[in-house]
Coordinates of C-alpha atoms in Angstrom, one line a residue:
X106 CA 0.0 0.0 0.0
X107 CA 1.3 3.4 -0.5
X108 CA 2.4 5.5 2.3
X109 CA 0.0 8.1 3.7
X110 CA -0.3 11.2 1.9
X111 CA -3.0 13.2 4.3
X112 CA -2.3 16.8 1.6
X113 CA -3.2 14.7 -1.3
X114 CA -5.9 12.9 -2.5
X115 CA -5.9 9.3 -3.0
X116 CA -5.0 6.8 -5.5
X117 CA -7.5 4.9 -7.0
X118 CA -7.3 2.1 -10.0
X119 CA -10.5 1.7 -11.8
X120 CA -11.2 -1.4 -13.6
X121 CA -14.0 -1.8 -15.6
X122 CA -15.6 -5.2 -17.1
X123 CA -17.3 -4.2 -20.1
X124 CA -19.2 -7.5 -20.3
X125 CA -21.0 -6.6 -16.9
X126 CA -21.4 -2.9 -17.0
X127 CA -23.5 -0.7 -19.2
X128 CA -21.7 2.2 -21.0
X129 CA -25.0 4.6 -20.2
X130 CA -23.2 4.5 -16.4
X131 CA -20.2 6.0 -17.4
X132 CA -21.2 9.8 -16.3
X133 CA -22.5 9.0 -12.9
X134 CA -19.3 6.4 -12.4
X135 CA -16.7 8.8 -12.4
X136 CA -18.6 11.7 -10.7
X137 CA -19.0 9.3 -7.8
X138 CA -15.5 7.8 -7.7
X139 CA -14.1 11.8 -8.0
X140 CA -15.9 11.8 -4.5
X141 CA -13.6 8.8 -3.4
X142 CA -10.3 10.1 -4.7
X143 CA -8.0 10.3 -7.9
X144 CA -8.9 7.5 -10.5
X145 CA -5.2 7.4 -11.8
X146 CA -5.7 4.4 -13.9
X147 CA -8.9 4.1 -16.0
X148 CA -9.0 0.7 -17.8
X149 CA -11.8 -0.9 -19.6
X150 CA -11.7 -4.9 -20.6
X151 CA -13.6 -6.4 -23.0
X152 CA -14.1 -7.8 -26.6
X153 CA -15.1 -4.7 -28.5
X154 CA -15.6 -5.7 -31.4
X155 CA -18.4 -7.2 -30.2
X156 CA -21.8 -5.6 -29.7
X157 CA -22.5 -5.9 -26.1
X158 CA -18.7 -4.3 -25.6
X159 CA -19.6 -1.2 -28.4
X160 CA -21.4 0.9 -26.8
X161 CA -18.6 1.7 -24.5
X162 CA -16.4 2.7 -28.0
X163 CA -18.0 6.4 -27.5
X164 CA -17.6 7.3 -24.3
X165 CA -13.4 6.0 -24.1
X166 CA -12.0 9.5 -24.8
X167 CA -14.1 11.5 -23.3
X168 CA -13.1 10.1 -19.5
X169 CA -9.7 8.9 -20.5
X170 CA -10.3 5.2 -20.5
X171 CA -7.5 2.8 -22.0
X172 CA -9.2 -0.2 -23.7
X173 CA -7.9 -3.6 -23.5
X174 CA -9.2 -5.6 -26.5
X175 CA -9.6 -9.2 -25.3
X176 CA -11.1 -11.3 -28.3
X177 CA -13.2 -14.5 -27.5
X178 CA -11.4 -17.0 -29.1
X179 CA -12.9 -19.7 -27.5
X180 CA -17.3 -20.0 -27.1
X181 CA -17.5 -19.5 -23.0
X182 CA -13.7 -18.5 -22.1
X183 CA -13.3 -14.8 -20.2
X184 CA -10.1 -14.2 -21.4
X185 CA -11.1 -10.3 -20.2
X186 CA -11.9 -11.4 -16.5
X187 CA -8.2 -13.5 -16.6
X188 CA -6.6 -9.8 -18.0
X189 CA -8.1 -8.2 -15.4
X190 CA -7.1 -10.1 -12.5
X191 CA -4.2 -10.3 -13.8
X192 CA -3.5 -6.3 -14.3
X193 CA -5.2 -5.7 -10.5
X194 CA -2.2 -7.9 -8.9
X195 CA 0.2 -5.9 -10.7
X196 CA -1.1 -3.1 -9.8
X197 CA -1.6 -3.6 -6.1
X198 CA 2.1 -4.5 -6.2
X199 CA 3.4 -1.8 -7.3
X200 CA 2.3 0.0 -3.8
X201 CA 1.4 3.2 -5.7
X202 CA -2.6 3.1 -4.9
X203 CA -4.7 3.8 -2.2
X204 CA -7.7 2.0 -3.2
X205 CA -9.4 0.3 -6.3
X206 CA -12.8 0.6 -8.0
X207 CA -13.9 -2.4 -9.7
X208 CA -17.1 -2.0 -11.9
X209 CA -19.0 -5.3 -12.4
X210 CA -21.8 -7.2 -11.4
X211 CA -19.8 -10.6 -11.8
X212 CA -19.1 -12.6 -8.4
X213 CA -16.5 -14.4 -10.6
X214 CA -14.7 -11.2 -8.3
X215 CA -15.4 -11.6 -5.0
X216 CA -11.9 -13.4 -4.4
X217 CA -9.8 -10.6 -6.1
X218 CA -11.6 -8.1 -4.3
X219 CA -10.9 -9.6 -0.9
X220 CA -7.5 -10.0 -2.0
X221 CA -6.8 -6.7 -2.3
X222 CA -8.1 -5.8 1.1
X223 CA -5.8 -8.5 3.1
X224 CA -3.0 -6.2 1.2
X225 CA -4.7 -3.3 3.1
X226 CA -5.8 -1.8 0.1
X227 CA -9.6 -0.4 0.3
X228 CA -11.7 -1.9 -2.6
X229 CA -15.0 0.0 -4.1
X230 CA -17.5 -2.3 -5.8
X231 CA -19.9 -0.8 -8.8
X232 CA -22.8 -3.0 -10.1
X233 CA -26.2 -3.8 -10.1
X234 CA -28.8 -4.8 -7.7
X235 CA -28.7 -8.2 -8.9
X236 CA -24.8 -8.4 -8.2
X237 CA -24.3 -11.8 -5.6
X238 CA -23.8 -11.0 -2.0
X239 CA -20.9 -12.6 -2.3
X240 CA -18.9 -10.1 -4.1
X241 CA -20.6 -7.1 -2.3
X242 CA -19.7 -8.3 1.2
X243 CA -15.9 -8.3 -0.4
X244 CA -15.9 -4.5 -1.0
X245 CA -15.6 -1.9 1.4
X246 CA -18.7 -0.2 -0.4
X247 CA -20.3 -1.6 -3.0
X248 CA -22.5 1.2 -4.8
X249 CA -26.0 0.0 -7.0
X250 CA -25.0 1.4 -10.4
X251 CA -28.5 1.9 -10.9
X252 CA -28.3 4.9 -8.1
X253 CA -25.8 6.4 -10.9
X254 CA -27.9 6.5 -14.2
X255 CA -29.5 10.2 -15.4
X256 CA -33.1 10.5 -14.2
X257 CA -33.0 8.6 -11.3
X258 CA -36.3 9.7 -9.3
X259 CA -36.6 10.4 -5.7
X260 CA -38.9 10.4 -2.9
X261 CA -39.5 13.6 -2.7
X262 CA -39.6 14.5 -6.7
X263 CA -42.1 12.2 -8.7
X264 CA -40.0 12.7 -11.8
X265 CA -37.7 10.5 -13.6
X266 CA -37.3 7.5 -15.7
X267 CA -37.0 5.0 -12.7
X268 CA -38.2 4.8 -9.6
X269 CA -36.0 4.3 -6.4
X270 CA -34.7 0.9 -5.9
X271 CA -36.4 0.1 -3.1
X272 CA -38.9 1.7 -0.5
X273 CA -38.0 3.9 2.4
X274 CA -39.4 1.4 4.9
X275 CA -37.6 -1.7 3.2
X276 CA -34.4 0.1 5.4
X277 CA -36.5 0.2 9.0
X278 CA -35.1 -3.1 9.9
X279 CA -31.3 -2.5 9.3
X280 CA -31.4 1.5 10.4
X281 CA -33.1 0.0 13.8
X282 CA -30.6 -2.7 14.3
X283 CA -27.7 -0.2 13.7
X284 CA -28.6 2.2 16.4
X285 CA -29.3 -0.6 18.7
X286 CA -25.7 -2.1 18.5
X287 CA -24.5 1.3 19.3
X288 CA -25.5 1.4 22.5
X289 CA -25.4 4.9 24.5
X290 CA -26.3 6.0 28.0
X291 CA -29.7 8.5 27.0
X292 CA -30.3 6.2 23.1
X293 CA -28.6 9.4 21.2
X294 CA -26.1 9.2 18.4
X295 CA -24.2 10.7 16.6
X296 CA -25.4 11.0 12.9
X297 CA -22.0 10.3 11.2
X298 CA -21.1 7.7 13.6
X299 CA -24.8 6.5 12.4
X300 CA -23.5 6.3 8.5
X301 CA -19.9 4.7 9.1
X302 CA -21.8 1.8 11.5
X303 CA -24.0 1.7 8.1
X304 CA -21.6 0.9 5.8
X305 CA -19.1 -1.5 8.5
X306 CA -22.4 -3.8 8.1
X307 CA -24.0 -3.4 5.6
X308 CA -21.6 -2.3 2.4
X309 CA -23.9 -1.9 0.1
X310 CA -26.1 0.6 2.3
X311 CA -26.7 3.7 0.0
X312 CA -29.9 6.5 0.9
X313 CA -30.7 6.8 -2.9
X314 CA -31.6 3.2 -3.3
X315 CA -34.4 4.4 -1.4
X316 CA -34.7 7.6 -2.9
X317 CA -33.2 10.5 -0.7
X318 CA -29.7 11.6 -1.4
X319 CA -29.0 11.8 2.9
X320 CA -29.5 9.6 5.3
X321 CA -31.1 12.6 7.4
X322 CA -33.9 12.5 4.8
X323 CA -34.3 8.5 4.6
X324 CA -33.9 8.2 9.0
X325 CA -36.7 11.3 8.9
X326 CA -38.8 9.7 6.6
X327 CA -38.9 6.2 8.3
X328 CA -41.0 8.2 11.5
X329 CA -39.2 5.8 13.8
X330 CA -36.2 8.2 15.1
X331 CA -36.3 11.5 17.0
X332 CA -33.8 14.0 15.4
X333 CA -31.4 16.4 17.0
X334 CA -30.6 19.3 14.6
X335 CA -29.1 22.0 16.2
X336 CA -28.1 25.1 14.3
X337 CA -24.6 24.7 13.9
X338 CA -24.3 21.1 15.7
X339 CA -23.8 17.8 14.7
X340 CA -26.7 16.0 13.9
X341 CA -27.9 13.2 16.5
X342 CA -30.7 10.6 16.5
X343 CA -32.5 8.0 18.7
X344 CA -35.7 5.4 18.3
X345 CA -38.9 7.4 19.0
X346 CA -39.5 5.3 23.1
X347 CA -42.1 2.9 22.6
X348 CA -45.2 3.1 25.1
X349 CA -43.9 0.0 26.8
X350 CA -40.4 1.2 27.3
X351 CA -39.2 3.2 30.6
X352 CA -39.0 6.8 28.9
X353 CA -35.8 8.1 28.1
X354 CA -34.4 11.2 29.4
X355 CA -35.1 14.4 27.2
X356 CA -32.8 16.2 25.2
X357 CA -32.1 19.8 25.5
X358 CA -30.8 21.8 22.8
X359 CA -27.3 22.3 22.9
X360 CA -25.5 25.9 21.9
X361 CA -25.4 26.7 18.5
X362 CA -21.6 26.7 19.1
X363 CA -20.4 23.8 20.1
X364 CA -18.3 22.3 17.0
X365 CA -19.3 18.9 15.4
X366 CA -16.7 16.5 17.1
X367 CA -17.5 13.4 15.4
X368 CA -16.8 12.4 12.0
X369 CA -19.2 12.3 9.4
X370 CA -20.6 9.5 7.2
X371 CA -20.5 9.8 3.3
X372 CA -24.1 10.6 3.2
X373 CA -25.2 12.0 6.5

């Protein structure tokens, strides 16, 4: 792994199987790995001279990706998935990296990807909603690449050419069991705490498969959990005290100036 550079941004290699990933993607892709870091090595694998590779032909230059033209010589060999794992090992060992983003929805994966993290290496997973477990579970995130096509519709716009992934209430269950594993003297988090317990269980965890682009919006919308908003203070949240439950003590407001102390999540 490469040493720590806390003034810089990070490293990242992004690999892309072109048999497993639609080219319309491509926009949204890099926009949400420039939130992750640098991607310093764009590659593409594929047989493009076929025509479920071709669409990805006009979109190359215009985000700088190198193509490596694998041709299928032989009726069910991936030579492309071989190439790929191939380049990834060389690339972790040359220790220049920080992290890598590998776009597919294959779970053929899943061992490179945990790999790459028993090097130390962080590994960010882009596919669909169908993508196994398997190979989501291996990445540190794993982000639906549905969430990244134009004209995803929200919750709160009815607009769009898709709906969202999945319903608001479809995440009760997990967001409960979260907040119950961190357990606090009064029931009150912290909201960025909240996001990074999210994702160390559940990698995959993302507000806009349910349509909100913050977890504040998606935890407000599930009417389970009381919210703490300050002006100027970190956000903070507990379960709304059920009737059978000894009552909770109350929070007061706390000073508009007291400074956020704990980190945040990526989408708190």
């Amino acid at each position: 792994m490469s040493a720590s550079r806390p003034d810089k941004t990070d490293r990242l290699a992004v690999l892309i199987d072109a048999d497993n990933a639609s080219s319309r993607i491509a926009d949204g892709l890099f926009e949400e790995i420039a939130k992750i870091g640098e991607a310093s090595v764009r590659r593409i694998y594929g047989d493009f001279s076929s025509q479920r590779s071709k669409g990805w032909a006009d979109v190359l230059s215009r985000h700088a990706i190198i193509p490596q033209q694998q041709f299928a010589y032989t009726t069910g060999k991936n030579a492309s998935d071989i190439t790929l794992v191939i380049d990834a090992m060389d690339l972790l060992h040359s220790s220049r990296f920080d992290g890598f983003c590998l776009v597919s929805s294959d779970s053929d994966f899943t061992r490179l990807a945990a790999r790459i993290r028993e090097q130390g290496v962080d590994v960010y997973g882009f596919g669909e909603q169908k993508t196994p477990e398997s190979f989501r579970q291996a990445c540190r995130r794993f982000i639906y690449t549905e969430n990244l096509l134009p004209g995803r519709v929200t919750a709160e716009k009815d607009n769009g050419d898709a709906p969202p992934l999945a319903k608001p209430q479809q995440a009760a269950d997990l967001l409960k069991r979260v907040i119950e594993q961190m357990d606090t003297e009064d029931g009150w988090v912290n909201l960025g705490s909240f996001g990074k317990q999210l994702l160390n269980l559940s990698s995959d965890f993302d507000p806009r498969t349910y349509g909100f682009k913050k977890l504040s919006d998606l935890v407000r919308s599930t009417k389970l959990f009381e919210v703490d908003d300050p002006e100027g203070g970190s956000v903070e949240i507990r379960l709304k005290p059920q009737a059978a439950e000894k009552p909770r003590a109350t929070r007061s407001r706390r000073p508009a100036s007291r400074p956020p102390s704990q980190p945040k999540s990526d989408y708190s």
